[in-house]
Coordinates of C-alpha atoms and ligand atoms in Angstrom, one line a residue:
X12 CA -13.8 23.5 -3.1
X13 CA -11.4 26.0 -1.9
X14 CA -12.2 28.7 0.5
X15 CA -10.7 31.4 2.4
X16 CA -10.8 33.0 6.1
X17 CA -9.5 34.7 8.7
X18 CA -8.6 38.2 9.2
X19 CA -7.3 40.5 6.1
X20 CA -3.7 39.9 8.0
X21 CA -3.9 36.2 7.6
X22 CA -5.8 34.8 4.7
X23 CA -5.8 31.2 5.4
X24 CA -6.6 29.0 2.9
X25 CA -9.4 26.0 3.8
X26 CA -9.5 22.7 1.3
X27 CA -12.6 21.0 1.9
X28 CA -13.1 17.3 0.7
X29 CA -16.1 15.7 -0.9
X30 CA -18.9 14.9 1.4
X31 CA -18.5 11.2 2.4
X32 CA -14.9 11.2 1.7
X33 CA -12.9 8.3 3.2
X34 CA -10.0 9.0 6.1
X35 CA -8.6 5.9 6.8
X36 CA -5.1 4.2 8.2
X37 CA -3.9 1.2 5.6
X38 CA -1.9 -1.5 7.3
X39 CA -0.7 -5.0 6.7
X40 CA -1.4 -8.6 8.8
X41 CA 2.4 -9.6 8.7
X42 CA 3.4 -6.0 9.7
X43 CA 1.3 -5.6 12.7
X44 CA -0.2 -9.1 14.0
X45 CA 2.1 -10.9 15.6
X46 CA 1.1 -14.1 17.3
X47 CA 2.3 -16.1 14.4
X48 CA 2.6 -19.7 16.1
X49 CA -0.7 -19.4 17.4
X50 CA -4.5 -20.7 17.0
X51 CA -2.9 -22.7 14.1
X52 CA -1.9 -20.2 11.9
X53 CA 0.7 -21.6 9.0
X54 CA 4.1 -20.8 8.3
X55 CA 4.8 -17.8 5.8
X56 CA 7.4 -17.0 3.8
X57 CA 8.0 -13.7 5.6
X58 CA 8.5 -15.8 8.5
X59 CA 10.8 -17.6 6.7
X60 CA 12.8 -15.1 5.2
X61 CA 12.5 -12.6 8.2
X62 CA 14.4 -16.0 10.4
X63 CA 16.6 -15.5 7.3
X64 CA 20.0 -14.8 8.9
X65 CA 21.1 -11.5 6.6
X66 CA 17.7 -10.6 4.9
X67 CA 16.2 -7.9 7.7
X68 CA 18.1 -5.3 9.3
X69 CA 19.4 -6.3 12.5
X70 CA 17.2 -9.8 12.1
X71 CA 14.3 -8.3 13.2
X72 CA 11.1 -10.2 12.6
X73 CA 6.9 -10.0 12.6
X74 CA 7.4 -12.9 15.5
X75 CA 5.7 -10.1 18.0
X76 CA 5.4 -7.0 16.1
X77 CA 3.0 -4.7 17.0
X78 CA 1.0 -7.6 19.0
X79 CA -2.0 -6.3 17.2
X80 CA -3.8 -10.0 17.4
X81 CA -4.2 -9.1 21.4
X82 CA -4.2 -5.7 21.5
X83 CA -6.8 -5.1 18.4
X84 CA -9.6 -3.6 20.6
X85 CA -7.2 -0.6 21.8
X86 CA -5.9 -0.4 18.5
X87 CA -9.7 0.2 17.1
X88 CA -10.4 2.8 20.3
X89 CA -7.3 4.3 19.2
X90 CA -8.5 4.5 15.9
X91 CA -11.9 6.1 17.1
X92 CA -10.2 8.6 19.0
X93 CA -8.7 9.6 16.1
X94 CA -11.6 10.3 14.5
X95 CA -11.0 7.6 11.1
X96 CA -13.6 6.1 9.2
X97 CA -11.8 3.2 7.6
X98 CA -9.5 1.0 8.5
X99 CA -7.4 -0.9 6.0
X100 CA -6.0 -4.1 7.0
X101 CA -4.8 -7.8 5.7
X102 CA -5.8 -11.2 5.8
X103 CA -2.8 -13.2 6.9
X104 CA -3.4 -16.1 4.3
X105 CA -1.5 -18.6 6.9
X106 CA -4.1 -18.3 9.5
X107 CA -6.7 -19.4 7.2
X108 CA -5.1 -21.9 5.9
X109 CA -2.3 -22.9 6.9
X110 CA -0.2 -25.1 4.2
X111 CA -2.5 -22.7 1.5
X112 CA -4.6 -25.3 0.6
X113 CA -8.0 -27.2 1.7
X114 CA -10.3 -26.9 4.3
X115 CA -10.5 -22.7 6.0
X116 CA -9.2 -22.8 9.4
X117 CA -12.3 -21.5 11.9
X118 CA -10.1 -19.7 14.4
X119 CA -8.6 -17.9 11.6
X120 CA -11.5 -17.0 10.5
X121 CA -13.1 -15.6 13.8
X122 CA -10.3 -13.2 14.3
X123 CA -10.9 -11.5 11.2
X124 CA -15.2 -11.6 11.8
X125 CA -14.5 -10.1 15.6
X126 CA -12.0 -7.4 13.7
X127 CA -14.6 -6.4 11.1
X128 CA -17.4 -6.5 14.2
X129 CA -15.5 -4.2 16.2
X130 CA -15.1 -1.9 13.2
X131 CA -18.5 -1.9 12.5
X132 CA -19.7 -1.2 15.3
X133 CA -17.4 1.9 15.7
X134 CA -18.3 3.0 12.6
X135 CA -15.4 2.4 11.1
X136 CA -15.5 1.0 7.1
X137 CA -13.0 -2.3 6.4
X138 CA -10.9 -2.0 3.8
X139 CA -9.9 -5.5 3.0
X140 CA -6.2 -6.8 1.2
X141 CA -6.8 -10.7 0.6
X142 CA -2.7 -10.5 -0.4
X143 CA -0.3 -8.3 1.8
X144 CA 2.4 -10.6 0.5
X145 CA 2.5 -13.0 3.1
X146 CA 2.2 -16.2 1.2
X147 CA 1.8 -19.6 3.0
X148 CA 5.4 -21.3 3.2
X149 CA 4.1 -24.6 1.9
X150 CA 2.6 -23.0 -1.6
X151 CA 6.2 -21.7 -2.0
X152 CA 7.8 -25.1 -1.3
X153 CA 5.4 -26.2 -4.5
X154 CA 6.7 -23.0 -6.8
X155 CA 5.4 -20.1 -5.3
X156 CA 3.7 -17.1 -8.0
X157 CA 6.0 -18.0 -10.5
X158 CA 3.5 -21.4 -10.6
X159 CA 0.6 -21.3 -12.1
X160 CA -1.2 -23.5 -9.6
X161 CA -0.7 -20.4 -7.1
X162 CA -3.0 -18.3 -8.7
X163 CA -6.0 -20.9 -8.3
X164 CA -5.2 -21.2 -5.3
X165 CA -5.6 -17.9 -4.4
X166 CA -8.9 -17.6 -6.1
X167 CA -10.2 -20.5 -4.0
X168 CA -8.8 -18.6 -0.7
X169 CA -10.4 -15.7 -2.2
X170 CA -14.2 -17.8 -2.5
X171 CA -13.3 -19.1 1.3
X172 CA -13.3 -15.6 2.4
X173 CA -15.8 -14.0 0.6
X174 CA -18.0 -17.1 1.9
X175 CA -17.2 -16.3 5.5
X176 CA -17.5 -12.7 5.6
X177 CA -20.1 -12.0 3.3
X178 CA -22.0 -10.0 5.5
X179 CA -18.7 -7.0 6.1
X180 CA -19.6 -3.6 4.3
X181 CA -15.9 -3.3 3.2
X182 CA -13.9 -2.0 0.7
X183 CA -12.2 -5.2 -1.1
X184 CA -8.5 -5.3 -2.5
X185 CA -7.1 -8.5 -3.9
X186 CA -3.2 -7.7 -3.6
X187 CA -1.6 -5.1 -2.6
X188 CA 1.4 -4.0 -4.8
X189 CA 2.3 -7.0 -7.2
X190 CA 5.0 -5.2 -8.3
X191 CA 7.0 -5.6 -5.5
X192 CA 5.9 -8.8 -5.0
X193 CA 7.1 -9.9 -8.3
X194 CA 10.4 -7.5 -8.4
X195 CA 11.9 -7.6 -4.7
X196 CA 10.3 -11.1 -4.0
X197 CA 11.3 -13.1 -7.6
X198 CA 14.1 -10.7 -9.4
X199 CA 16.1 -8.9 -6.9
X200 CA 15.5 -10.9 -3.8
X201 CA 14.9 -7.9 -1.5
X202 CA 11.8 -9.3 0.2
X203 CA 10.2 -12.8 0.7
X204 CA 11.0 -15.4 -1.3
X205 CA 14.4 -13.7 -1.7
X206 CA 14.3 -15.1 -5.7
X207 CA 17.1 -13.7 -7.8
X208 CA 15.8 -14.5 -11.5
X209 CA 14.0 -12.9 -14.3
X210 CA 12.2 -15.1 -15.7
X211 CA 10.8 -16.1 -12.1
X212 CA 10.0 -12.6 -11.6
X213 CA 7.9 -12.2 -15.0
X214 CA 6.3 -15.4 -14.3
X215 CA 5.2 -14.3 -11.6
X216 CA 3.9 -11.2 -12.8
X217 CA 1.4 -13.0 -15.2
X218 CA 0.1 -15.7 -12.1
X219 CA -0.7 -12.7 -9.5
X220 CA -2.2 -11.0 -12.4
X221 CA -4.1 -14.5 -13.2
X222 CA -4.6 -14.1 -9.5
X223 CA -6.3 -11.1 -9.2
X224 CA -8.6 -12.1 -11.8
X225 CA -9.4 -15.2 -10.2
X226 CA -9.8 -13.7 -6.8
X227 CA -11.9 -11.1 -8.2
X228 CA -14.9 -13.4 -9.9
X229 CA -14.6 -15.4 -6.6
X230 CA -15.6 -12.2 -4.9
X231 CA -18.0 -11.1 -7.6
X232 CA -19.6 -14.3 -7.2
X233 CA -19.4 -14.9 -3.4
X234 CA -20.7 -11.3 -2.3
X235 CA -23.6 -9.6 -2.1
X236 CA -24.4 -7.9 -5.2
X237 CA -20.9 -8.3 -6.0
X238 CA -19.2 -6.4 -3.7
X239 CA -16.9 -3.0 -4.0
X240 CA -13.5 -4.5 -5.0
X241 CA -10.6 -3.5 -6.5
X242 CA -6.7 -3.7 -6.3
X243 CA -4.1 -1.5 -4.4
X244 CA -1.1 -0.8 -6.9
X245 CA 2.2 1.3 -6.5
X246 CA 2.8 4.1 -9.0
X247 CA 5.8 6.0 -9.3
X248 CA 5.6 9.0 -12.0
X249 CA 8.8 8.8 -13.9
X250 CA 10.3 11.9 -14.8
X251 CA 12.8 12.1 -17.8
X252 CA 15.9 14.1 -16.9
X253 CA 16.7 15.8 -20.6
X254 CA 15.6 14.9 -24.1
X255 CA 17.9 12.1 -24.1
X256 CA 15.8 10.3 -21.2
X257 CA 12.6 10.1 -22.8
X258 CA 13.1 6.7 -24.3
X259 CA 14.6 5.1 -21.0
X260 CA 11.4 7.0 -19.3
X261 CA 9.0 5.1 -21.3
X262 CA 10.2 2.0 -21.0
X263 CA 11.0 2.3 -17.3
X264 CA 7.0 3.8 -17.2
X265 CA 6.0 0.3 -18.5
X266 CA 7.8 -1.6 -16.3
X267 CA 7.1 -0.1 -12.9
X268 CA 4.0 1.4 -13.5
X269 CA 2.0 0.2 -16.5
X270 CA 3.2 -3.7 -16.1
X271 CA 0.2 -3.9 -13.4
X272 CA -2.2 -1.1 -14.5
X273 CA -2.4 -2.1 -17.7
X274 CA -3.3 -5.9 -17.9
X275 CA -5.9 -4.8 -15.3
X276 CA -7.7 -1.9 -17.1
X277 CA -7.1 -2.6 -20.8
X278 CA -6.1 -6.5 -20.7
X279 CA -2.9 -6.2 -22.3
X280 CA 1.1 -6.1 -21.3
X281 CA 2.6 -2.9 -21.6
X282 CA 4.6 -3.2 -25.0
X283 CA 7.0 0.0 -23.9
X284 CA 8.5 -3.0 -21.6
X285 CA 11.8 -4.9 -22.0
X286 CA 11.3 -8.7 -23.2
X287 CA 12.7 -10.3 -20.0
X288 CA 10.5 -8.3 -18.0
X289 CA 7.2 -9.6 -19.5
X290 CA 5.7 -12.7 -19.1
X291 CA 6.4 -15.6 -22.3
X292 CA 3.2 -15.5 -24.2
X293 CA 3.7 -19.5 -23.5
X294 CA 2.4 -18.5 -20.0
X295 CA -0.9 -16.8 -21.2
X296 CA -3.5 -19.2 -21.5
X297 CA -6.5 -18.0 -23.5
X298 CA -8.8 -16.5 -21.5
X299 CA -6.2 -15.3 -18.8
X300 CA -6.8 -11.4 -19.8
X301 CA -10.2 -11.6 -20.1
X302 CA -10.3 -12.7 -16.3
X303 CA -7.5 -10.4 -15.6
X304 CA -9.1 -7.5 -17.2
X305 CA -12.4 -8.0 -15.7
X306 CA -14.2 -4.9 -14.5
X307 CA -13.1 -3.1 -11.2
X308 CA -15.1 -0.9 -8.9
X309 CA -12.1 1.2 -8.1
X310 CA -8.5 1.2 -7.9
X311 CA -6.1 1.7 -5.2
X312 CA -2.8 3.5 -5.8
X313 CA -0.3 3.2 -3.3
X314 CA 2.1 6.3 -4.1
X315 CA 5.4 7.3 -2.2
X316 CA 8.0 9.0 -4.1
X317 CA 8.7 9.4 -8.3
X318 CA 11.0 7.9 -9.8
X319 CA 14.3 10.0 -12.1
X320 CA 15.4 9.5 -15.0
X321 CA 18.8 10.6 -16.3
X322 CA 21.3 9.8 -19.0
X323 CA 24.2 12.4 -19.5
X324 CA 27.0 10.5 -20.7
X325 CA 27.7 10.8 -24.5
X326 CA 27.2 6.8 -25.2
X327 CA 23.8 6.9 -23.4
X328 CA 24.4 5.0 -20.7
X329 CA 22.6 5.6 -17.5
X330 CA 23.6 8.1 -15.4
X331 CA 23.1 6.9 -11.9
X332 CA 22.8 3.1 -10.4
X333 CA 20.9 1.0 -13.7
X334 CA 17.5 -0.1 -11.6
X335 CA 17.4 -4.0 -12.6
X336 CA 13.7 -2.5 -13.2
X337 CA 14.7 -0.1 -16.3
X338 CA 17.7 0.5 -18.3
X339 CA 17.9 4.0 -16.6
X340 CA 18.9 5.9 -14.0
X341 CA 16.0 5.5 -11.6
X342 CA 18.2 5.6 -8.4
X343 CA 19.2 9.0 -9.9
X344 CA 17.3 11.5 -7.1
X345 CA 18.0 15.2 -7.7
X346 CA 19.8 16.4 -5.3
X347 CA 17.6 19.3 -4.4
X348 CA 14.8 16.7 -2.9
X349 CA 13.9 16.3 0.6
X350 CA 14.4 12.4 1.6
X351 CA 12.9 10.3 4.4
X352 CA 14.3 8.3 6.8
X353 CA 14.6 5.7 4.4
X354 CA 16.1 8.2 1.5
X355 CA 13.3 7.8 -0.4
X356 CA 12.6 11.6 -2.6
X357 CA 9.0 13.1 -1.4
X358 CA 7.8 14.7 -3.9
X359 CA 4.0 15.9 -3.5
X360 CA 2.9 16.3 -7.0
X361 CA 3.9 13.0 -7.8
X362 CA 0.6 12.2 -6.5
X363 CA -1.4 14.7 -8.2
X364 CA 0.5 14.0 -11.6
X365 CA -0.5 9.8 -11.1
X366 CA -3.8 10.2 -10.4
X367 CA -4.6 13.1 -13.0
X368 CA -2.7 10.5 -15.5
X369 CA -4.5 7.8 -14.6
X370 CA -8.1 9.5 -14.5
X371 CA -7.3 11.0 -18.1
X372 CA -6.5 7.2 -19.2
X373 CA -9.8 6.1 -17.6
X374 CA -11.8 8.5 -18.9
X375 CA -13.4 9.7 -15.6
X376 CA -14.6 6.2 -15.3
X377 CA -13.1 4.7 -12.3
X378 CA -13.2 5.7 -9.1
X379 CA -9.7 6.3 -7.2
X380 CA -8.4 5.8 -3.6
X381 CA -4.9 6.3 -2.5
X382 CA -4.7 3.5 -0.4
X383 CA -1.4 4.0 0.9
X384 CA 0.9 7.2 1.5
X385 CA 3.3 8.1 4.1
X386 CA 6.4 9.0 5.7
X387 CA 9.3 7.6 7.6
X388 CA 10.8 9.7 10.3
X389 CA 13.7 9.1 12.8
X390 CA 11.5 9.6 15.8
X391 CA 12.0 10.9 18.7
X392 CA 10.0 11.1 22.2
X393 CA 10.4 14.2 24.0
X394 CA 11.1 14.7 27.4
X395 CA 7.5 15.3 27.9
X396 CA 6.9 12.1 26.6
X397 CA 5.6 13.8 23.5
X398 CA 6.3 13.1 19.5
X399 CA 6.9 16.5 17.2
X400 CA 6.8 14.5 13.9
X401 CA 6.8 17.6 11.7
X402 CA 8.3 16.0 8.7
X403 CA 5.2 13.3 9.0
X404 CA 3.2 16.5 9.4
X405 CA 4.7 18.6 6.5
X406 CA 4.7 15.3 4.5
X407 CA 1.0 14.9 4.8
X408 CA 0.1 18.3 4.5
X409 CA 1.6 18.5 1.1
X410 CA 0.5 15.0 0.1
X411 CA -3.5 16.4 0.9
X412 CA -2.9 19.4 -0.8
X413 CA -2.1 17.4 -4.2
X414 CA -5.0 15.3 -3.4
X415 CA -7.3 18.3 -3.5
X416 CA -6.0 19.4 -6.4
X417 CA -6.9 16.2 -7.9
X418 CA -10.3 16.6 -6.7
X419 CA -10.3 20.5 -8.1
X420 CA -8.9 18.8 -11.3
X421 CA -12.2 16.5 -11.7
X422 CA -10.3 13.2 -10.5
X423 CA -13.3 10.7 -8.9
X424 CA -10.5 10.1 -5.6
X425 CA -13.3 8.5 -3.0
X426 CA -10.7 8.3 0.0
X427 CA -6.9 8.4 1.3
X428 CA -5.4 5.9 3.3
X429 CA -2.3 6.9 5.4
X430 CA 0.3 4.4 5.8
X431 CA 0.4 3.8 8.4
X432 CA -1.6 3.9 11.6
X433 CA 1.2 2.0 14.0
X434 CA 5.2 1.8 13.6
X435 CA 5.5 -1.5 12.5
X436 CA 7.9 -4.6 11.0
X437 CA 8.9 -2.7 7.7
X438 CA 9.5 -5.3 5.7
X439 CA 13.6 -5.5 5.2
X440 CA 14.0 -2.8 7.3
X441 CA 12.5 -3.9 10.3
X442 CA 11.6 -1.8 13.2
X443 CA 14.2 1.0 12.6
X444 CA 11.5 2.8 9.7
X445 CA 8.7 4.5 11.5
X446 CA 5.8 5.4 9.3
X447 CA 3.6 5.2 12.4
X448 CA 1.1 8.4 12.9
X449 CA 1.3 6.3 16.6
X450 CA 4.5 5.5 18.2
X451 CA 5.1 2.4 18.9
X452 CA 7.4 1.4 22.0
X453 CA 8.4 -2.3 21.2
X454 CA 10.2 -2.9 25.1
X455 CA 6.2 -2.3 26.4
X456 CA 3.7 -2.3 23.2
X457 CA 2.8 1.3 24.8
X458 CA 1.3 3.4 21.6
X459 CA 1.4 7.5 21.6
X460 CA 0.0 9.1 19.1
X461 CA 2.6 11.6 17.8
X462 CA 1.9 15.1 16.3
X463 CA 0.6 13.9 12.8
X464 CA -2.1 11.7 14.5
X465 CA -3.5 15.1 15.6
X466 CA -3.0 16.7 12.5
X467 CA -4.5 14.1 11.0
X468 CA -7.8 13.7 12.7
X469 CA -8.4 17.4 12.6
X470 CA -8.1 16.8 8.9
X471 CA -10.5 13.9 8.9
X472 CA -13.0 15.3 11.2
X473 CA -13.1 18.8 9.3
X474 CA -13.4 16.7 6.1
X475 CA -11.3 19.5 5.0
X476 CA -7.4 20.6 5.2
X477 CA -6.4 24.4 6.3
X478 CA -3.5 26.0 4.0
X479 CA 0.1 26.1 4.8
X480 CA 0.8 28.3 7.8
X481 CA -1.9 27.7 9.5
X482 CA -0.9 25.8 12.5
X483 CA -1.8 22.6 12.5
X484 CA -3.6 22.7 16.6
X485 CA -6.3 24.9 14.8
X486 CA -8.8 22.8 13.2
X487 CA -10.2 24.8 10.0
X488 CA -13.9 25.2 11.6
X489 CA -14.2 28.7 11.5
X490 CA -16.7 30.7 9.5
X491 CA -15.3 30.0 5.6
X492 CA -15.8 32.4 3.0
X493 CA -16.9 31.0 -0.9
Ligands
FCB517 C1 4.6 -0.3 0.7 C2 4.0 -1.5 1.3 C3 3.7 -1.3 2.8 C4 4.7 -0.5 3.5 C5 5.0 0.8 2.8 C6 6.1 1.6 3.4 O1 5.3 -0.6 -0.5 O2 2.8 -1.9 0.6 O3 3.4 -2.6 3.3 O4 5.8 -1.3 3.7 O5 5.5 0.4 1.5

């Protein structure tokens, strides 16, 4: 619903969001725990690869990170403050068992049960990743997701869990972004394992696919009345530059987008894709799609910037750096585009163009989260010891404004999830690339919440978003006008 109010000078515009809608903070275990040596958890390969001389920005690692296994219970008060009624997080697979195999680890175990307490009894909903792509070390030593073998295990991790926290009113996700798992970690070496090889990479693909559907009849079986599970996945809307794109845009659609999507909602590979990027049908096992296309109660979409593609020279070829992901120009940004910190394009209606496209291909039928959006910023603490994030702030604004118009386009979206609630270890970038809505000062672990935490909770508290202009101090709780 959109109203208006204010004065006839200033008509301000007021979004308001379903009743029950979820405002939540997504993060990841390896990104914010810490703590890694202790209470027996296991060796990862982000721990390897991070101890990688060459692989992270300035060799920055999760050793410490944001020391969240200590410091959980501020980090939940801080989340309280801020008004959020969900909390997405990851189980560090290490710390439950450690070589990825066997008997669950109890200490493990009580950290997450203490976590999901403390939410609950802050009122704040769990959103559960069983995969944020730290994978025990020792089930990489025997082949990693390019092995079969890996999947099962993962289902039986995923019965382990679902046995020990059955009781947790959470929302469930079995991986979070297998694309990247299976494209930076297995073909262009980017991330953890640091694989350079397609056919690695598109084996992969069809065992954390395998996974997921072993992962989710663990949890179907395991919790009450099933459970409300699903899968986080990253879209990127491709847009063709020029007639002459359109065929590069399909087939770089299948590969970044429909290579997940599709094996999960219609149990089948995209055929749009190149032949090296699929998985050899001598991989596919009958019955593996069935598992794999198993019914889910929603579906997460992580979404952070479209993807462009261009061809403009007269033999076709692409017009920017070929993505190993396509045979286009998806590293072709326009120009024109605002970037983040990390140069990555925003682009708003990105967002509302993948969800209305995947709501149309659903039919209505499944509900939608965004489960992860966000911005990096270069920033800065005033002299007032203050943090004036306004790109973070300008980011989000226009990122809810697409979500509404989702909503006011008849898309079921159930909740957003910002990524992410604390500067963290990002990955290959390490701490340089702040996505925090809370700054992070790694010398002292001292957290302050920055401009877009505000602007932020006055979203989530209003349930509702006031129009551009309207300063962002203001929550939108005046009198509204239908
Ligand atoms: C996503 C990851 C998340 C974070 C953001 C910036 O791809 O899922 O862990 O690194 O990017």
């Amino acid at each position: 619903m959109i109203t208006t109010t204010g004065s006839a000078s200033a008509t301000i515009r007021v979004r308001t969001f379903p009743a029950g809608f979820v405002w939540g903070a997504a993060t990841a275990a390896y990104q914010i725990e810490g703590a890694v040596a202790e209470d027996g958890r296991g060796r990862s390969i982000w721990d390897t690869f991070s101890h990688t001389p060459g692989k992270v920005a300035h060799g920055d690692t999760g050793d410490v990170a944001c020391d969240f296994y200590h410091r959980w219970e501020d980090d939940l008060e801080l989340l309280s403050s801020l008004g959020l009624n969900a909390f997405r997080f990851s189980i560090a697979w290490p710390r439950i068992q450690p070589d990825g195999r066997g008997a669950p680890h109890q200490r493990g175990i009580d950290f997450y049960r203490k976590l999901i307490e403390g939410l609950h009894s802050r009122g704040i909903k769990p959103a559960i990743t069983l995969y944020h792509w730290d994978l025990p070390q020792a089930l990489e030593d025997a082949g990693g997701w390019p092995k079969r073998e890996i999947a099962e295990r993962f289902g039986e991790f995923a019965e382990i869990i679902a046995a020990a926290l059955s009781d947790a009113d959470a929302l469930w996700m079995t991986l979070n972004e297998p694309l990247q798992v299976a494209h930076q970690g297995y073909r262009v070496g980017t991330h953890a394992p640091g694989q350079r090889d397609d056919a690695l990479a598109a084996a992969a693909t069809h065992h954390l696919l395998l996974g997921h559907g072993l992962a989710l009849r663990a949890l179907r079986d395991t919790l009450p009345g099933g459970g409300n599970v699903g899968i986080a996945i990253d879209f990127h809307p491709v847009r063709a530059i020029g007639e002459n794109a359109r065929e590069a845009a399909t087939i770089a659609d299948a590969e970044q987008n429909r290579l997940f999507f599709e094996p999960i909602v219609h149990g089948t590979y995209p055929r749009a894709a190149r032949p090296q990027i699929l998985p050899p049908a001598s991989l596919i096992a009958p019955g593996d799609m069935q598992l794999i296309s198993a019914p889910i109660d929603f579906l997460g979409i992580n979404y952070y910037n479209p993807h462009y593609v261009k061809i403009d020279d007269d033999e076709g070829r692409p017009a920017g750096k070929p993505s190993k992901v396509g045979p286009s120009a998806t590293d072709y940004t326009p120009p024109e585009l605002p970037r983040n910190a990390l140069g990555w394009p925003i682009e708003p209606s990105g967002l509302l163009d993948a969800l209305v496209a995947i709501n149309e291909e659903m039919h209505g039928d499944l509900p939608l989260y965004v489960t992860e959006n966000g911005c990096a910023v270069n920033d800065q603490i005033d002299p007032h010891g203050e943090i004036d994030d306004a790109p973070r702030v300008e980011y989000l604004r226009g990122h809810l404004e697409a979500l509404h118009g989702a909503i006011e386009r008849g898309v079921p979206l159930r909740g957003y999830f910002v990524w992410t609630l604390l500067d963290n270890f990002e990955w290959a970038a390490g701490y340089d690339a702040r996505f925090g809505i809370v700054f992070v000062d790694f010398e002292t672990q001292r957290r302050v919440p920055k401009r877009s935490a505000s602007f932020f909770r006055q979203v989530a508290q209003a349930n509702a978003l006031a129009g551009a202009g309207q300063p962002d101090r203001s929550a939108p709780d005046e009198p509204r006008q239908g």
